[in-house]
Short mmCIF file of C-alpha atoms and ligand atoms in Angstrom, two decimals:
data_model
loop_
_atom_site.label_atom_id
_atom_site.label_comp_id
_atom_site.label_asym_id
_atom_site.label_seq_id
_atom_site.Cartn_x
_atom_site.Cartn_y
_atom_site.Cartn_z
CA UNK A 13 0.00 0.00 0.00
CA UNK A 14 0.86 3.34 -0.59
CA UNK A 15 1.17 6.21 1.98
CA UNK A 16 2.28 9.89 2.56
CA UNK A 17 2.07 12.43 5.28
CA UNK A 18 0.97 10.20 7.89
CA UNK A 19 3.65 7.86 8.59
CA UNK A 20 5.62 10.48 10.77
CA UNK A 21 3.13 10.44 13.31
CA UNK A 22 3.03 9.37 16.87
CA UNK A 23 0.43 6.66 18.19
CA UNK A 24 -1.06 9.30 19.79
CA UNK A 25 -1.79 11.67 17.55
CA UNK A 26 -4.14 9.27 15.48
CA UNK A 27 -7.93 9.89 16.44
CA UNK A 28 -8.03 6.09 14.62
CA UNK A 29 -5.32 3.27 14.71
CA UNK A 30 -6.28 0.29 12.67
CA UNK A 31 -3.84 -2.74 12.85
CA UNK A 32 -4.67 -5.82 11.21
CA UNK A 33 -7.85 -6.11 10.84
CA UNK A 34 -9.69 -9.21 9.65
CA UNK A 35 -13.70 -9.66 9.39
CA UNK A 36 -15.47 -12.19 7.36
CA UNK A 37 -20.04 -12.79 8.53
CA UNK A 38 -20.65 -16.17 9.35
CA UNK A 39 -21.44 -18.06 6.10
CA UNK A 40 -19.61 -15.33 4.19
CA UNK A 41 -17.72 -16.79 1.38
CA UNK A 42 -14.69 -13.69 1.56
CA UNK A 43 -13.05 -11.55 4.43
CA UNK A 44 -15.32 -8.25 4.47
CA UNK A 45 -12.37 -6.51 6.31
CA UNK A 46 -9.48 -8.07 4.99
CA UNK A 47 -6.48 -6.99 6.64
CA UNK A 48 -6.53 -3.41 6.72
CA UNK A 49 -4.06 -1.31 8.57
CA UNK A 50 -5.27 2.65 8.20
CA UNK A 51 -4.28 5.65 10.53
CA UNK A 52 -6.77 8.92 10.50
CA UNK A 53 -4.76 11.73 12.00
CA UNK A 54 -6.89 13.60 14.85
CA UNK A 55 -7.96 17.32 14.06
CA UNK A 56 -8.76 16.41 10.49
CA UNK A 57 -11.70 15.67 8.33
CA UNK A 58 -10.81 11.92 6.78
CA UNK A 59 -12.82 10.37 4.17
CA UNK A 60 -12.81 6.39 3.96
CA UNK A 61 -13.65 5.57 0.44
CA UNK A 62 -14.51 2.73 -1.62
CA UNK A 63 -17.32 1.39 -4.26
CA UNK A 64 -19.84 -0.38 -2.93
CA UNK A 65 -19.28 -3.74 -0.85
CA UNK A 66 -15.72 -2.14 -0.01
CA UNK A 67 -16.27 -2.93 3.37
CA UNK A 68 -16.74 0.60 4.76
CA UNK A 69 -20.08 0.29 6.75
CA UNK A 70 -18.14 -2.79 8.40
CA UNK A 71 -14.78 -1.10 9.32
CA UNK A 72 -16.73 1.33 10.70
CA UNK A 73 -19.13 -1.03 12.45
CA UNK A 74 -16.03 -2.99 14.46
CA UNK A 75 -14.76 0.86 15.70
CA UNK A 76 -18.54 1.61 16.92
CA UNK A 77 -18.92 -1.59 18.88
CA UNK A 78 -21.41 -2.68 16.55
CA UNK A 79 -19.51 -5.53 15.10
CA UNK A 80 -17.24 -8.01 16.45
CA UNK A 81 -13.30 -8.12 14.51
CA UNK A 82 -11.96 -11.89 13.77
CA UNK A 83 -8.87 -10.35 14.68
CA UNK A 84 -6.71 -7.39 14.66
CA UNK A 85 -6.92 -4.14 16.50
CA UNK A 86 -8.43 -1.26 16.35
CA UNK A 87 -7.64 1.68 18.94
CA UNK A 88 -10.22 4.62 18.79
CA UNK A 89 -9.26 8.09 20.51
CA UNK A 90 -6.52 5.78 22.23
CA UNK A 91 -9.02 3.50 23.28
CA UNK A 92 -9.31 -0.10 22.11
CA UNK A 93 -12.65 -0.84 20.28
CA UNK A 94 -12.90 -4.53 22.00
CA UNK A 95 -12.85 -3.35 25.90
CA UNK A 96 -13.93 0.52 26.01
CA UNK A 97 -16.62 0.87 23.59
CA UNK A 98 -18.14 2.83 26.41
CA UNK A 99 -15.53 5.26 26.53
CA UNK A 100 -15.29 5.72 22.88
CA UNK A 101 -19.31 6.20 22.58
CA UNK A 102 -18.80 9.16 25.24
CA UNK A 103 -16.25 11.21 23.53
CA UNK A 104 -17.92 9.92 19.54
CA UNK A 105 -20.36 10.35 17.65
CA UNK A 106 -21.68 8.07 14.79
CA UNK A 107 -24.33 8.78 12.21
CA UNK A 108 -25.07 5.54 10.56
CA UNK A 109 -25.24 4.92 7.17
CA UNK A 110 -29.56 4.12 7.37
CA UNK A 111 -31.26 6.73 9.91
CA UNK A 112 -31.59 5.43 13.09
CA UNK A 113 -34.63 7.68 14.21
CA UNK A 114 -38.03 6.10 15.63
CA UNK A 115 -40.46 7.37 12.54
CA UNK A 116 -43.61 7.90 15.07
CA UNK A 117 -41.77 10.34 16.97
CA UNK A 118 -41.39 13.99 16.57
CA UNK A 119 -37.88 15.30 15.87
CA UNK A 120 -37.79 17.10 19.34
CA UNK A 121 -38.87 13.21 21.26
CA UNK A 122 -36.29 11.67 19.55
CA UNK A 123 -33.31 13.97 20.17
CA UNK A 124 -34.68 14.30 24.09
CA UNK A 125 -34.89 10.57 24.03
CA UNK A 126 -31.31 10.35 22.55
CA UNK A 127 -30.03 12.62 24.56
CA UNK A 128 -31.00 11.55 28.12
CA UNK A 129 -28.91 8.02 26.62
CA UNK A 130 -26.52 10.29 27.24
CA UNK A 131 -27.43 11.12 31.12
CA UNK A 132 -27.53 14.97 29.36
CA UNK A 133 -29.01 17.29 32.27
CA UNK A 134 -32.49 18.45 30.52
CA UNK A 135 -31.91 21.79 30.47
CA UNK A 136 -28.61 21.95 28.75
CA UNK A 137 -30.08 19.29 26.55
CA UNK A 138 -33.31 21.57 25.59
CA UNK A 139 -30.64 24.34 24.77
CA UNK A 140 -28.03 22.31 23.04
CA UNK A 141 -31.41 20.08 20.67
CA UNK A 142 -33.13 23.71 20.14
CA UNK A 143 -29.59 25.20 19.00
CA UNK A 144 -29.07 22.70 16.43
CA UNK A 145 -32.11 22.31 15.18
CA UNK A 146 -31.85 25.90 14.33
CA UNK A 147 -28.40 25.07 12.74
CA UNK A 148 -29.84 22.00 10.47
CA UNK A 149 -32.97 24.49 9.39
CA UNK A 150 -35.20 21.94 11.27
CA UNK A 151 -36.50 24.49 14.28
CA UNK A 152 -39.83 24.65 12.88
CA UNK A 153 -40.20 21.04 12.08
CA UNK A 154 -39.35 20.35 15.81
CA UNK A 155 -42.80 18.68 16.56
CA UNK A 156 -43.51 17.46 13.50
CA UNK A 157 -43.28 13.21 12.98
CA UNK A 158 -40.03 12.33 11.49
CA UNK A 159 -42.24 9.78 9.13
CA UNK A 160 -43.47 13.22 7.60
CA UNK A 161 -39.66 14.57 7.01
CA UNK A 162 -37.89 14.38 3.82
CA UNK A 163 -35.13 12.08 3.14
CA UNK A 164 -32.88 15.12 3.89
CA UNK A 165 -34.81 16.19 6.89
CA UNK A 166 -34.53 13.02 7.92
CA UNK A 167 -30.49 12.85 7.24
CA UNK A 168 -30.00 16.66 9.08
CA UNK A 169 -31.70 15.04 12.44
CA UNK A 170 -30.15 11.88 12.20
CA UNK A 171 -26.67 13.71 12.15
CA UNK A 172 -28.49 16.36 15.30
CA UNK A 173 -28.58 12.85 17.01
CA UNK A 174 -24.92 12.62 17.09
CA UNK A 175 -24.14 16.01 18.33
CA UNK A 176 -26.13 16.13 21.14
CA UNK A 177 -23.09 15.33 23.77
CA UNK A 178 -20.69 17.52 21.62
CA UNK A 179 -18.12 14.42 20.67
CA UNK A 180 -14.59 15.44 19.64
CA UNK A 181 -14.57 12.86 16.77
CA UNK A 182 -17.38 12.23 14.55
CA UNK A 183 -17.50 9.02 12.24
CA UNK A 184 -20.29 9.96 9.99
CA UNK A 185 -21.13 7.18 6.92
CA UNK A 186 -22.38 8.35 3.90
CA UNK A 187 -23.78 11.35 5.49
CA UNK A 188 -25.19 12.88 2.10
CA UNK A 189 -27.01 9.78 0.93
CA UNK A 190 -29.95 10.42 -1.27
CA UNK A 191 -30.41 14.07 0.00
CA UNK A 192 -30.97 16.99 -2.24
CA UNK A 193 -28.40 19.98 -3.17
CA UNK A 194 -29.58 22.35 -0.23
CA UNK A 195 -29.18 19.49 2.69
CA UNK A 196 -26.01 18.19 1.12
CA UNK A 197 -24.54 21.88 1.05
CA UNK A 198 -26.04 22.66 4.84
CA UNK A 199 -24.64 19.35 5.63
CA UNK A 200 -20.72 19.70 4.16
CA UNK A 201 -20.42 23.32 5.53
CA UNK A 202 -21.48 22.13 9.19
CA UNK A 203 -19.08 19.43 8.69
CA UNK A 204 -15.83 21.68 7.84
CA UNK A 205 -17.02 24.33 10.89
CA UNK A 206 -17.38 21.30 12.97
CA UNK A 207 -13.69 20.72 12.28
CA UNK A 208 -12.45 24.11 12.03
CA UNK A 209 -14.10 23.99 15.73
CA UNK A 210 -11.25 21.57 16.68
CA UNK A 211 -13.74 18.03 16.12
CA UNK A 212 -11.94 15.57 13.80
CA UNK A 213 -14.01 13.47 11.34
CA UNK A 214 -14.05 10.36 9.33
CA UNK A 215 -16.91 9.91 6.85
CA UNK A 216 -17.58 7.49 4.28
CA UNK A 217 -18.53 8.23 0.61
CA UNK A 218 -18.20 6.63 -2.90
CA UNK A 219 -18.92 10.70 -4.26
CA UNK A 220 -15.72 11.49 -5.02
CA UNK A 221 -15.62 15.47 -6.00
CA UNK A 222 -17.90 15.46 -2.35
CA UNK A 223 -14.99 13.99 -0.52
CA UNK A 224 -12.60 16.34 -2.36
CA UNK A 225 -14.11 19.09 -1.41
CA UNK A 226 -14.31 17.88 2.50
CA UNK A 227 -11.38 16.11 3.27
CA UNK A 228 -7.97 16.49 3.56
CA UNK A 229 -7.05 12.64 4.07
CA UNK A 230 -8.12 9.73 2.54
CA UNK A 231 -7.95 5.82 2.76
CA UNK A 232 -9.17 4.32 -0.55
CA UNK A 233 -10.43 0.33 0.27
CA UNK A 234 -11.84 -2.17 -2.02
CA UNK A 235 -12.72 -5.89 -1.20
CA UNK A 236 -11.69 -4.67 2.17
CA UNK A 237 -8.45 -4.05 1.37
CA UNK A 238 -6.60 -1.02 1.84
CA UNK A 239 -5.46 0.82 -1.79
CA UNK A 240 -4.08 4.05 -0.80
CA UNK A 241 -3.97 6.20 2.06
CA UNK A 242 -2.77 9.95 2.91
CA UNK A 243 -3.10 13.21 1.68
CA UNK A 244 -5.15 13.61 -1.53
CA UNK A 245 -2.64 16.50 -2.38
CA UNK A 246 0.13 13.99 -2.33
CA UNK A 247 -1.90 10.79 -3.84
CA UNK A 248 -2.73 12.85 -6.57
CA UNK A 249 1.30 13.53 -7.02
CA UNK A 250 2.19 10.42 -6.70
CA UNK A 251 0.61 9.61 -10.38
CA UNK A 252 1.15 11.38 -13.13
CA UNK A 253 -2.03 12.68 -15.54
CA UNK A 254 -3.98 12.53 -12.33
CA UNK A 255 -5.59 15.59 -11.51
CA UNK A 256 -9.05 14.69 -9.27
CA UNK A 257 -9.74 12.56 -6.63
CA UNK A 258 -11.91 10.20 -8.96
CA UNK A 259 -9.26 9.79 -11.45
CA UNK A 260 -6.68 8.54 -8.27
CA UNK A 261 -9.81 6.17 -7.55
CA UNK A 262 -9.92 4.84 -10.99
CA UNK A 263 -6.45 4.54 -11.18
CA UNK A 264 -6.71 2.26 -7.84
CA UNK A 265 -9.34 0.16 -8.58
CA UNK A 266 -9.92 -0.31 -12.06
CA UNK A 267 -13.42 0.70 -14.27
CA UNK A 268 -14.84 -3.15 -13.62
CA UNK A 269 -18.38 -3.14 -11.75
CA UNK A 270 -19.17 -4.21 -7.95
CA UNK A 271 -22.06 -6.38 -6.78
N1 LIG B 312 -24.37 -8.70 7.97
C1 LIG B 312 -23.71 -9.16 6.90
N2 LIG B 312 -23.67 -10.50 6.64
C2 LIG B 312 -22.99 -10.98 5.56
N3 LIG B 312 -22.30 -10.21 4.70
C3 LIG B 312 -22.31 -8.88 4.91
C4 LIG B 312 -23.02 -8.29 6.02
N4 LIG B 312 -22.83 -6.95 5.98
C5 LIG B 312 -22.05 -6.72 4.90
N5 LIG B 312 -21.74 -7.87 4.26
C6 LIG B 312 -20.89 -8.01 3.09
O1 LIG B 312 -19.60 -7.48 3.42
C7 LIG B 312 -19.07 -6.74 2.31
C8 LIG B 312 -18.76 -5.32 2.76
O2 LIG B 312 -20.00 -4.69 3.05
P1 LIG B 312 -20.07 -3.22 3.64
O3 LIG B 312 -21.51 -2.92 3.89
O4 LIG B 312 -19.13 -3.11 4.78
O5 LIG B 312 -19.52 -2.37 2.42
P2 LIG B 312 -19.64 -0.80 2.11
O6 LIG B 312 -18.30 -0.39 1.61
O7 LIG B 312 -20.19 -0.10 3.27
O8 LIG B 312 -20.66 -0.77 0.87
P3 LIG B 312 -21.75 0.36 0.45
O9 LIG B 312 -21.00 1.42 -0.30
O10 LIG B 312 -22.68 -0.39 -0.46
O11 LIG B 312 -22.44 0.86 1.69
C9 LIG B 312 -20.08 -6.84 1.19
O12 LIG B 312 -19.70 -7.90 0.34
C10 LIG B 312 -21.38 -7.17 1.90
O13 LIG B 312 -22.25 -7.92 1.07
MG1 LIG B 313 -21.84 1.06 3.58
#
C-alpha cells in the first residue's frame, strides 16, 4: 500500500489506529475486512472511500462496537474498540449509514430521548437540541413526525442525534445519501465548521468530488483491502495525468463493476 504524510506520526496523535484487521459474517464466502491497517490523524476531516461492498459500513461497524473483529486491533481516541466501547461512545459520535430515528416520533422526542442516553441534564439538553435544530434548518419542524420529514430532513436530524453530547470525533457514513443539493450543502459546511471547531471526522462516501471538497485525508479500500492512504494533495502527485480525486480512484481500482 501506498502512503504519505501520515507515517511520521506518533500513536497518539491518530484519532483512529487500525492494525490488522480481519472480518469475514458467518457463512460469508470472503473476508469483508481483509487486513486493513489505516491511521486517521486527529484534528482532520478523513474520508474512507470505496465502491460499494468495499467494506466501509463494516470497518466502521467494528470501531462503533457494533460488530465483532476476527482479529486485529483497532484503537479509537486511544481506546481499544474490544474493551472501552463505552468510553469511545462518550467522547464519539456516529451517524449511521440508514437513519436510526423512531419514525412515530417527533424530531424534538427523539433527540430528548437520545439525549437523556446520554445522562444529558435536561436543560442543557433543551438548549443544546433547540440550537441545532436551528443550525440544520429543522427548528420549525421540531414537533412534526419524522415519518413526515424528507429524506434530507430526515439525514440533518439523524446527524443532530450525534451532536447532542458535543463528541470530539465524529464518524459519519455516507452522510449525504440520497439528499438533495440544499441538505447536502447545509450538511458539508457544518461538517468543515465542525472541524475548524477543533472536532476531527471520518466519513464514508463513494462521491468522489464530495470527498474532495471535505477532506484532507483519505484511505481508498476495495474488497476490504486497503489501496491508498494519505493526503489527496500527495496521492494525486504520486501519479502522473492525475488531476481529481476520482481519477486517483480509478487509477486504484480499475473501471470493472461491484455487486
Ligand atoms: N451482515 C452481513 N452479513 C454478511 N455479509 C455482509 C453483512 N454486511 C455486509 N456484508 C458483506 O460485506 C461486504 C462489505 O459490506 P459493507 O456494507 O461493509 O460495504 P460498504 O463499503 O459499506 O458498501 P456500500 O458502499 O454499499 O455501503 C459486502 O460484500 C457485503 O455484502
Ligand atoms: Mg456502507
Amino acid at each position: 500500500m501506498l502512503t504519505s504524510k501520515n507515517a511520521g506520526l506518533s500513536t497518539m496523535e491518530y484519532a483512529i489506529n487500525i492494525t490488522n484487521l480481519y472480518k469475514k459474517y458467518p457463512h460469508a464466502e470472503f473476508n469483508s475486512v481483509d487486513g486493513l491497517n489505516l491511521q486517521f490523524p486527529k484534528g482532520k476531516i478523513s474520508g474512507l472511500l470505496g465502491p460499494n461492498g468495499a467494506g466501509k459500513t463494516t470497518t466502521i461497524s467494528i470501531m462503533c462496537g457494533l460488530v465483532a473483529a476476527d482479529s486485529g486491533s483497532v484503537k479509537v481516541l486511544g481506546l481499544d474498540a474490544q474493551t472501552d466501547i463505552h468510553k469511545i461512545l462518550q467522547k464519539t459520535g456516529i451517524v449511521t449509514q440508514h437513519v436510526a430515528l423512531y419514525p412515530l416520533l417527533s424530531a424534538w422526542e427523539n433527540l430528548v430521548y437520545i439525549g437523556g442516553l446520554y445522562n444529558i441534564p435536561q436543560k442543557a439538553l433543551h438548549d443544546k437540541i433547540s440550537f441545532l435544530l436551528e443550525r440544520f434548518g429543522l427548528q420549525n419542524s421540531a414537533k412534526k413526525q419524522v415519518k413526515h420529514f424528507s429524506g434530507g430532513m430526515k439525514r440533518r436530524c439523524n446527524i443532530i442525534a450525534s451532536l447532542l453530547h458535543d463528541p470530539e470525533l465524529l464518524i459519519l457514513d455516507e452522510p449525504t445519501a440520497g439528499v438533495d443539493i440544499h441538505s447536502r450543502a447545509m450538511i458539508l459546511d457544518f461538517l468543515s465548521a465542525y472541524n475548524e471547531e477543533g472536532h476531527t471526522i471520518l466519513y464514508t462516501s463513494h462521491l468522489l468530488d464530495e470527498a474532495e471538497r471535505l477532506c484532507t485525508e483519505v484511505a481508498i479500500i476495495d474488497d476490504g483491502k486497503q489501496v491508498v492512504q494519505g493526503s489527496i494533495q500527495d496521492l494525486k502527485a504520486q501519479v502522473a495525468g492525475v488531476n481529481t480525486l476520482e481519477e486517483l480512484f480509478l487509477h486504484y481500482t480499475g473501471r470493472s463493476l461491484r455487486e
